[in-house]
mmCIF file of C-alpha atoms in Angstrom:
data_model
loop_
_atom_site.group_PDB
_atom_site.id
_atom_site.type_symbol
_atom_site.label_atom_id
_atom_site.label_comp_id
_atom_site.label_asym_id
_atom_site.label_seq_id
_atom_site.Cartn_x
_atom_site.Cartn_y
_atom_site.Cartn_z
ATOM 1 C CA MET A 1 -41.283 41.129 -179.015
ATOM 2 C CA GLU A 2 -43.389 42.705 -181.704
ATOM 3 C CA ASP A 3 -47.124 42.859 -181.343
ATOM 4 C CA ILE A 4 -49.040 40.006 -182.893
ATOM 5 C CA ASP A 5 -52.515 40.488 -184.160
ATOM 6 C CA TYR A 6 -53.898 37.945 -186.677
ATOM 7 C CA GLU A 7 -57.396 37.379 -187.841
ATOM 8 C CA PHE A 8 -58.687 34.302 -189.597
ATOM 9 C CA HIS A 9 -62.146 33.037 -190.567
ATOM 10 C CA LYS A 10 -63.260 29.368 -190.486
ATOM 11 C CA ARG A 11 -66.420 27.555 -191.437
ATOM 12 C CA ILE A 12 -66.934 24.943 -188.739
ATOM 13 C CA PRO A 13 -69.563 22.297 -189.301
ATOM 14 C CA ILE A 14 -71.292 21.520 -186.011
ATOM 15 C CA ASN A 15 -72.926 18.052 -185.959
ATOM 16 C CA CYS A 16 -74.983 17.004 -182.983
ATOM 17 C CA ASN A 17 -76.028 13.454 -182.206
ATOM 18 C CA PHE A 18 -79.032 13.113 -180.004
ATOM 19 C CA ASN A 19 -81.625 10.552 -179.208
ATOM 20 C CA LYS A 20 -84.588 11.509 -181.503
ATOM 21 C CA LYS A 21 -87.024 9.658 -179.293
ATOM 22 C CA SER A 22 -86.264 11.911 -176.343
ATOM 23 C CA ILE A 23 -87.030 15.124 -178.201
ATOM 24 C CA LYS A 24 -90.604 16.123 -179.008
ATOM 25 C CA LYS A 25 -91.380 15.971 -182.678
ATOM 26 C CA SER A 26 -91.942 19.759 -182.967
ATOM 27 C CA LYS A 27 -88.478 20.384 -181.555
ATOM 28 C CA ARG A 28 -86.843 17.582 -183.529
ATOM 29 C CA THR A 29 -87.972 19.201 -186.848
ATOM 30 C CA SER A 30 -85.804 22.254 -186.083
ATOM 31 C CA PHE A 31 -82.790 19.985 -185.920
ATOM 32 C CA ASP A 32 -83.708 17.879 -188.899
ATOM 33 C CA ASN A 33 -84.308 20.885 -191.170
ATOM 34 C CA ASN A 34 -81.297 22.949 -190.151
ATOM 35 C CA ASN A 35 -78.697 23.414 -192.884
ATOM 36 C CA PHE A 36 -76.837 26.316 -191.336
ATOM 37 C CA GLN A 37 -73.273 26.207 -190.112
ATOM 38 C CA ILE A 38 -71.870 28.210 -187.274
ATOM 39 C CA GLU A 39 -69.395 30.736 -188.617
ATOM 40 C CA PHE A 40 -66.342 31.937 -186.586
ATOM 41 C CA THR A 41 -64.081 34.857 -186.940
ATOM 42 C CA CYS A 42 -60.982 34.352 -184.879
ATOM 43 C CA GLY A 43 -57.926 36.415 -184.003
ATOM 44 C CA ILE A 44 -54.589 35.843 -182.261
ATOM 45 C CA ASP A 45 -53.401 38.640 -180.142
ATOM 46 C CA ASP A 46 -50.524 39.056 -177.547
ATOM 47 C CA LYS A 47 -52.293 41.622 -175.412
ATOM 48 C CA ILE A 48 -55.535 40.113 -174.091
ATOM 49 C CA LEU A 49 -56.046 41.304 -170.559
ATOM 50 C CA CYS A 50 -58.843 41.355 -168.035
ATOM 51 C CA ASP A 51 -58.423 43.293 -164.850
ATOM 52 C CA ASN A 52 -54.636 43.502 -165.744
ATOM 53 C CA ASN A 53 -54.454 39.680 -165.800
ATOM 54 C CA ILE A 54 -53.426 37.753 -168.879
ATOM 55 C CA VAL A 55 -56.313 35.594 -170.138
ATOM 56 C CA ALA A 56 -56.124 32.777 -172.658
ATOM 57 C CA GLY A 57 -59.002 33.938 -174.812
ATOM 58 C CA GLY A 58 -62.332 35.589 -175.213
ATOM 59 C CA ALA A 59 -65.365 35.269 -177.372
ATOM 60 C CA ASN A 60 -68.854 36.656 -177.852
ATOM 61 C CA PRO A 61 -71.731 36.486 -180.265
ATOM 62 C CA THR A 62 -71.176 38.837 -183.212
ATOM 63 C CA ARG A 63 -74.846 39.642 -183.463
ATOM 64 C CA THR A 64 -78.161 39.238 -181.611
ATOM 65 C CA ILE A 65 -81.457 38.927 -183.361
ATOM 66 C CA ALA A 66 -84.749 40.000 -181.956
ATOM 67 C CA LEU A 67 -87.519 37.440 -181.977
ATOM 68 C CA ILE A 68 -91.102 37.915 -180.676
ATOM 69 C CA ASP A 69 -92.500 35.063 -178.583
ATOM 70 C CA ASN A 70 -96.074 33.866 -178.389
ATOM 71 C CA ASN A 71 -96.855 36.487 -175.718
ATOM 72 C CA GLY A 72 -95.696 39.382 -177.920
ATOM 73 C CA ILE A 73 -92.515 39.914 -175.956
ATOM 74 C CA GLU A 74 -89.364 40.744 -177.907
ATOM 75 C CA LYS A 75 -86.275 38.818 -176.822
ATOM 76 C CA TYR A 76 -82.740 38.924 -178.236
ATOM 77 C CA TYR A 77 -80.890 35.701 -179.141
ATOM 78 C CA PRO A 78 -77.374 35.123 -180.416
ATOM 79 C CA GLN A 79 -77.366 34.588 -184.201
ATOM 80 C CA ALA A 80 -75.780 31.156 -183.918
ATOM 81 C CA LEU A 81 -78.713 29.965 -181.780
ATOM 82 C CA VAL A 82 -81.321 31.579 -184.044
ATOM 83 C CA LYS A 83 -79.798 29.588 -186.941
ATOM 84 C CA GLN A 84 -80.783 26.360 -185.166
ATOM 85 C CA LEU A 85 -84.485 27.277 -185.204
ATOM 86 C CA SER A 86 -86.938 26.507 -187.997
ATOM 87 C CA PHE A 87 -88.574 29.460 -189.790
ATOM 88 C CA GLU A 88 -90.762 29.810 -192.850
ATOM 89 C CA ARG A 89 -88.645 32.872 -193.709
ATOM 90 C CA TYR A 90 -85.263 33.186 -192.025
ATOM 91 C CA PRO A 91 -84.024 36.557 -190.750
ATOM 92 C CA GLU A 92 -81.044 38.038 -192.528
ATOM 93 C CA PHE A 93 -77.810 36.681 -190.958
ATOM 94 C CA GLY A 94 -74.499 38.536 -190.646
ATOM 95 C CA PRO A 95 -71.362 36.834 -192.066
ATOM 96 C CA PHE A 96 -70.070 35.537 -188.730
ATOM 97 C CA ASP A 97 -71.821 34.184 -185.601
ATOM 98 C CA ILE A 98 -68.969 34.104 -183.055
ATOM 99 C CA SER A 99 -65.961 36.378 -182.711
ATOM 100 C CA ALA A 100 -63.027 34.943 -180.743
ATOM 101 C CA LYS A 101 -59.517 35.986 -179.860
ATOM 102 C CA PHE A 102 -56.784 33.817 -178.398
ATOM 103 C CA ASN A 103 -53.728 35.038 -176.523
ATOM 104 C CA SER A 104 -50.459 34.227 -178.298
ATOM 105 C CA GLU A 105 -48.535 34.651 -174.958
ATOM 106 C CA VAL A 106 -50.176 31.668 -173.259
ATOM 107 C CA ASN A 107 -48.198 28.439 -173.093
ATOM 108 C CA TYR A 108 -50.726 26.146 -174.923
ATOM 109 C CA TRP A 109 -50.588 22.402 -175.238
ATOM 110 C CA PHE A 110 -52.053 21.199 -178.555
ATOM 111 C CA GLU A 111 -53.831 17.929 -179.367
ATOM 112 C CA GLY A 112 -51.474 15.524 -181.139
ATOM 113 C CA ASN A 113 -48.389 16.620 -179.140
ATOM 114 C CA LYS A 114 -46.536 13.415 -178.199
ATOM 115 C CA LEU A 115 -45.369 14.930 -174.924
ATOM 116 C CA PRO A 116 -47.890 15.020 -172.031
ATOM 117 C CA ILE A 117 -49.284 18.390 -170.983
ATOM 118 C CA LYS A 118 -47.111 20.139 -168.373
ATOM 119 C CA SER A 119 -48.334 21.941 -165.294
ATOM 120 C CA ASP A 120 -47.591 25.351 -166.823
ATOM 121 C CA GLN A 121 -49.467 24.565 -170.082
ATOM 122 C CA THR A 122 -53.126 25.164 -170.993
ATOM 123 C CA ASP A 123 -55.004 22.732 -173.241
ATOM 124 C CA PHE A 124 -55.882 24.760 -176.336
ATOM 125 C CA ILE A 125 -58.969 22.667 -177.157
ATOM 126 C CA LEU A 126 -60.300 23.287 -173.689
ATOM 127 C CA ILE A 127 -59.933 27.050 -174.236
ATOM 128 C CA VAL A 128 -61.593 26.871 -177.703
ATOM 129 C CA LEU A 129 -64.558 24.900 -176.443
ATOM 130 C CA HIS A 130 -64.941 27.232 -173.457
ATOM 131 C CA GLU A 131 -64.904 30.307 -175.722
ATOM 132 C CA PHE A 132 -67.314 28.589 -178.186
ATOM 133 C CA ILE A 133 -69.860 28.353 -175.340
ATOM 134 C CA HIS A 134 -69.461 32.123 -174.655
ATOM 135 C CA GLY A 135 -69.896 32.718 -178.411
ATOM 136 C CA LEU A 136 -73.274 30.970 -178.229
ATOM 137 C CA GLY A 137 -74.233 33.540 -175.637
ATOM 138 C CA PHE A 138 -73.716 31.577 -172.378
ATOM 139 C CA ILE A 139 -71.859 33.610 -169.756
ATOM 140 C CA SER A 140 -70.660 32.687 -166.254
ATOM 141 C CA SER A 141 -68.678 34.569 -163.731
ATOM 142 C CA TRP A 142 -67.329 34.007 -160.206
ATOM 143 C CA ASN A 143 -67.205 37.744 -159.581
ATOM 144 C CA ASP A 144 -69.895 39.324 -157.452
ATOM 145 C CA PHE A 145 -71.134 42.046 -159.787
ATOM 146 C CA PHE A 146 -74.369 42.650 -157.810
ATOM 147 C CA ASN A 147 -73.069 43.229 -154.302
ATOM 148 C CA PHE A 148 -70.184 45.587 -154.901
ATOM 149 C CA ALA A 149 -69.404 48.592 -152.759
ATOM 150 C CA ASN A 150 -70.970 51.769 -154.153
ATOM 151 C CA PRO A 151 -68.113 54.111 -155.093
ATOM 152 C CA LYS A 152 -70.217 57.121 -154.186
ATOM 153 C CA ASP A 153 -70.573 56.089 -150.523
#
């Protein structure tokens, strides 16, 4: 099989419904005044591996932006999250917020398929949403990266 490597770009409007009474007015203003959309750049690849295992996809923020908090401490935030804040003058944003790749070799099940999902299939929407969360800067891992054996011992 020939190598597959596609890239596509999509504007995805993200609309959030929330109980305005449960959010403090100062925080609510950020949501009310926000007119930015989260921008994706996506690719399809047949060679996505992690530790020599085939994975369904991967995503990350394309850019982080430094903001200084009230204590003068500089902290970095993914661009997609910075877009959700309210500023008098916005920082300059890059063209895309999230970069994602999806593995063309995975047996996906797609929404709208009249056949039920099979045990050897993966729900594509589940993977997209999972990767979207990584693209917002949230990371989780079951690996123990902090208590590994020291290779020099």
